[in-house]
Amino acid sequence: MTEAPLGLLAELTHRCPLHCPYCSNPVELVTRADELDTLTWQRVFDEARELGVLQMHMSGGEPLARPDLPELLGHASGLGCYTNLVTSGLGLTAERLADLVDRGLDHVQLSVQDSDRANANLIAGVKAYDRKLTAARLIKDAGVAFTVNAVMHKANLDHIGGIIALAEEMDADRLELANTQYYGWALRNRAALLPTREQLAAAGPVVRRAQERLAGRMEIVYVIADYHEANPKPCMYGWGSRQLTVAPNGDVLPCPAASVITSLPVQNVARSSLSEIWYGSETFNAFRGTEWMREPCRSCPRKEIDFGGCRCQAFQLTGDAAATDPVCTLSPDHGLVQDILATEIVETRPAFAMRRSV
Ligand code: FES
C-alpha cells in the first residue's frame, strides 16, 4: 500500500545569486515569468498538508529571491508543518530572518562551498564567503536549528577537515558533507568535479574521526561518492515513497532531478491535485515497490535496501529509467561507470562551466 509523503521540497524559484558548477537543477531553468504565484503555492501547501506532509522545505535556487517568502513560510507553518529554509545566505538580513522566525521558521540549511575563502568564492562564482559567515552568525543569534551543507568534489575534498572546522566555528547543529551527484548542470561539469580514489580514501577517516570527536555536539552526515561505490545509493529511499518535489513552475516530481527522465509524463499542480499525482499518476507509480524491477535487481537480496539505485541516474546513463543503476557492480551496464572513472578523472582539473542564473 502506498503511504503518504512525509516531506515537500518546494522549489520556489530557480533564480540564484550563486553560479556553482555542481548545481543539480536542470540545464533549462524555469524563468521568473513561469514561477507559481503566491496563492497557488499556498494552495499547493494546503494540498500537501491534506496529503499528510509534515515537513516543508523552502528551496530553490535561492528562496530569499521571492519577496513573498514570509507569506509562504507563514502559511506552511500555520498548517502545523515543520519549516526549513534552504539558502545560500545571500540576501539574509537580521530583519528578514526575524520576520521569518516570527512566522514560524524552524530550521535553516546554509550552503558553504569551501573553508578556503578564495576557493569558496571561485566555486560560488561570486564573493560569497564572508557573507556566509555573516549569515551563520544571524542564524545562530536567531536561535533556530542550523545545518551547514557542503557539496564535495575534486576542488574542495582535500579541505574536508577545514570545512568541518568551519561548521564548528559557525556552531552548526548538523553538517552535511554530500559528495556531488551528477544531475542537471553538474553532469556537464562531471570531469571537473569527479574526485580521485585517493582523495576519497583520505577524506573518509577525517570524517569518521570528526564524527567521533563531535558526537553529541554536531551531527555529521557524509553522503558517499556513488560512482566509486560497489552498491548504488538508496535514492529517495525508493521512488515515490517519502517525499515529493514541486518545481518553480508547478511540475510535481518524485525527486528533484526527475525532469531528466523524459520517458515519463510530466505532472503539474495546474492540472491535478497533489493527492491525485501522488497516489494515481503513472509517473509516481512507475518505480514504486519492487514489482517493476528486472534482473539482476528482481532476485537481489539488497532490493529493499537500495531499491535498484537511482532512476534518474539509470536513465541518464543508459536511456532506460527501469534499468539497474549502472553504479551497481551487478548491473550489465556497470562498464559505463568504469569507463567514466577511467577517462574523466584527470590530473589537471578542467575549467568549471559556471551556472548562469535566469
Ligand atoms: Fe531521481 Fe535518484 S535523483 S531517483
Coordinates of C-alpha atoms in Angstrom, one line a residue, residues 75-213:
H75 CA 1.3 29.7 5.5
A76 CA 3.2 26.4 5.7
S77 CA 3.9 26.9 9.4
G78 CA 0.3 27.8 10.1
L79 CA -0.7 24.4 8.7
G80 CA 1.3 22.9 11.5
C81 CA 4.3 21.9 9.4
Y82 CA 8.0 21.9 10.3
T83 CA 9.6 24.6 8.0
N84 CA 13.1 24.5 6.6
L85 CA 14.8 27.3 4.7
V86 CA 17.4 26.0 2.3
T87 CA 19.6 29.1 1.5
S88 CA 22.9 30.4 0.2
G89 CA 22.6 33.0 2.9
L90 CA 23.0 35.8 0.3
G91 CA 20.1 38.2 0.9
L92 CA 19.6 37.2 4.5
T93 CA 19.4 40.1 6.9
A94 CA 18.7 40.3 10.6
E95 CA 15.3 41.9 9.8
R96 CA 14.3 39.3 7.2
L97 CA 15.3 36.4 9.4
A98 CA 13.5 37.9 12.5
D99 CA 10.3 38.1 10.3
L100 CA 10.7 34.5 9.1
V101 CA 11.2 33.3 12.7
D102 CA 8.1 35.2 13.8
R103 CA 6.2 33.5 11.1
G104 CA 7.3 30.0 12.3
L105 CA 10.7 29.2 10.7
D106 CA 12.1 26.1 12.4
H107 CA 15.3 25.3 10.6
V108 CA 17.9 26.9 8.3
Q109 CA 20.2 25.0 6.0
L110 CA 23.1 27.1 4.8
S111 CA 25.3 26.1 1.9
V112 CA 29.1 26.6 2.1
Q113 CA 31.5 26.0 -0.8
D114 CA 34.8 25.6 0.9
S115 CA 36.7 26.7 4.1
D116 CA 39.3 28.5 1.9
R117 CA 37.9 32.0 1.1
A118 CA 39.4 32.3 -2.4
N119 CA 38.4 28.8 -3.4
A120 CA 34.9 29.1 -2.0
N121 CA 34.4 32.3 -4.0
L122 CA 35.8 30.7 -7.1
I123 CA 33.3 27.7 -6.7
A124 CA 30.4 30.1 -6.0
G125 CA 31.3 32.3 -8.9
V126 CA 30.8 35.3 -6.6
K127 CA 32.3 36.8 -3.4
A128 CA 30.0 34.8 -1.1
Y129 CA 32.3 33.5 1.6
D130 CA 32.3 36.5 4.0
R131 CA 28.5 36.9 3.5
K132 CA 28.0 33.3 4.6
L133 CA 30.0 33.9 7.8
T134 CA 27.6 36.8 8.5
A135 CA 24.6 34.7 7.6
A136 CA 25.7 31.9 10.0
R137 CA 26.0 34.5 12.9
L138 CA 22.5 35.7 12.2
I139 CA 21.1 32.2 12.1
K140 CA 22.8 31.3 15.5
D141 CA 21.5 34.6 17.0
A142 CA 18.0 33.8 15.9
G143 CA 18.1 30.5 17.8
V144 CA 16.7 28.3 15.0
A145 CA 18.0 24.8 14.3
F146 CA 21.0 25.1 12.0
T147 CA 22.5 22.8 9.3
V148 CA 25.5 23.6 7.2
N149 CA 25.7 21.8 3.9
A150 CA 28.8 21.4 1.7
V151 CA 28.8 19.7 -1.7
M152 CA 32.1 17.9 -2.0
H153 CA 34.1 17.4 -5.2
K154 CA 37.6 17.4 -6.7
A155 CA 38.2 21.1 -5.9
N156 CA 37.3 21.0 -2.2
L157 CA 37.6 17.4 -1.0
D158 CA 41.1 17.9 0.2
H159 CA 39.8 20.7 2.6
I160 CA 37.2 18.5 4.2
G161 CA 38.9 18.9 7.6
G162 CA 38.8 22.7 7.2
I163 CA 35.1 22.6 6.2
I164 CA 34.3 20.6 9.4
A165 CA 36.2 23.2 11.4
L166 CA 34.3 26.0 9.6
A167 CA 31.0 24.4 10.6
E168 CA 32.2 24.1 14.2
E169 CA 33.1 27.8 14.1
M170 CA 29.6 28.5 12.8
D171 CA 28.3 26.4 15.7
A172 CA 26.1 24.4 13.4
D173 CA 23.9 21.7 15.0
R174 CA 24.4 19.5 11.9
L175 CA 26.8 19.3 9.0
E176 CA 26.0 17.5 5.7
L177 CA 29.0 16.7 3.6
A178 CA 27.5 15.5 0.4
N179 CA 29.6 14.2 -2.5
T180 CA 28.4 15.7 -5.8
Q181 CA 25.5 13.9 -7.5
Y182 CA 25.7 14.3 -11.3
Y183 CA 22.4 15.6 -12.4
G184 CA 21.3 18.7 -14.3
W185 CA 24.1 21.2 -14.6
A186 CA 26.5 19.1 -12.6
L187 CA 26.5 16.5 -15.2
R188 CA 28.1 19.0 -17.6
N189 CA 30.9 19.5 -15.1
R190 CA 31.4 15.9 -14.2
A191 CA 35.1 15.7 -15.3
A192 CA 35.9 18.9 -13.4
L193 CA 34.1 17.6 -10.2
L194 CA 34.9 13.8 -10.0
P195 CA 37.4 13.2 -7.2
T196 CA 40.2 10.7 -7.3
R197 CA 40.0 7.5 -5.3
E198 CA 43.0 8.9 -3.3
Q199 CA 41.0 12.0 -2.4
L200 CA 38.1 9.9 -1.2
A201 CA 40.3 7.5 0.7
A202 CA 41.9 10.4 2.6
A203 CA 38.6 12.1 3.3
G204 CA 36.8 9.1 4.9
P205 CA 39.0 8.8 8.0
V206 CA 38.9 12.6 8.6
V207 CA 35.1 12.5 8.6
R208 CA 35.0 9.4 10.9
R209 CA 37.4 11.0 13.4
A210 CA 35.3 14.2 13.5
Q211 CA 32.1 12.2 13.9
E212 CA 33.6 10.6 17.0
R213 CA 35.0 13.8 18.4

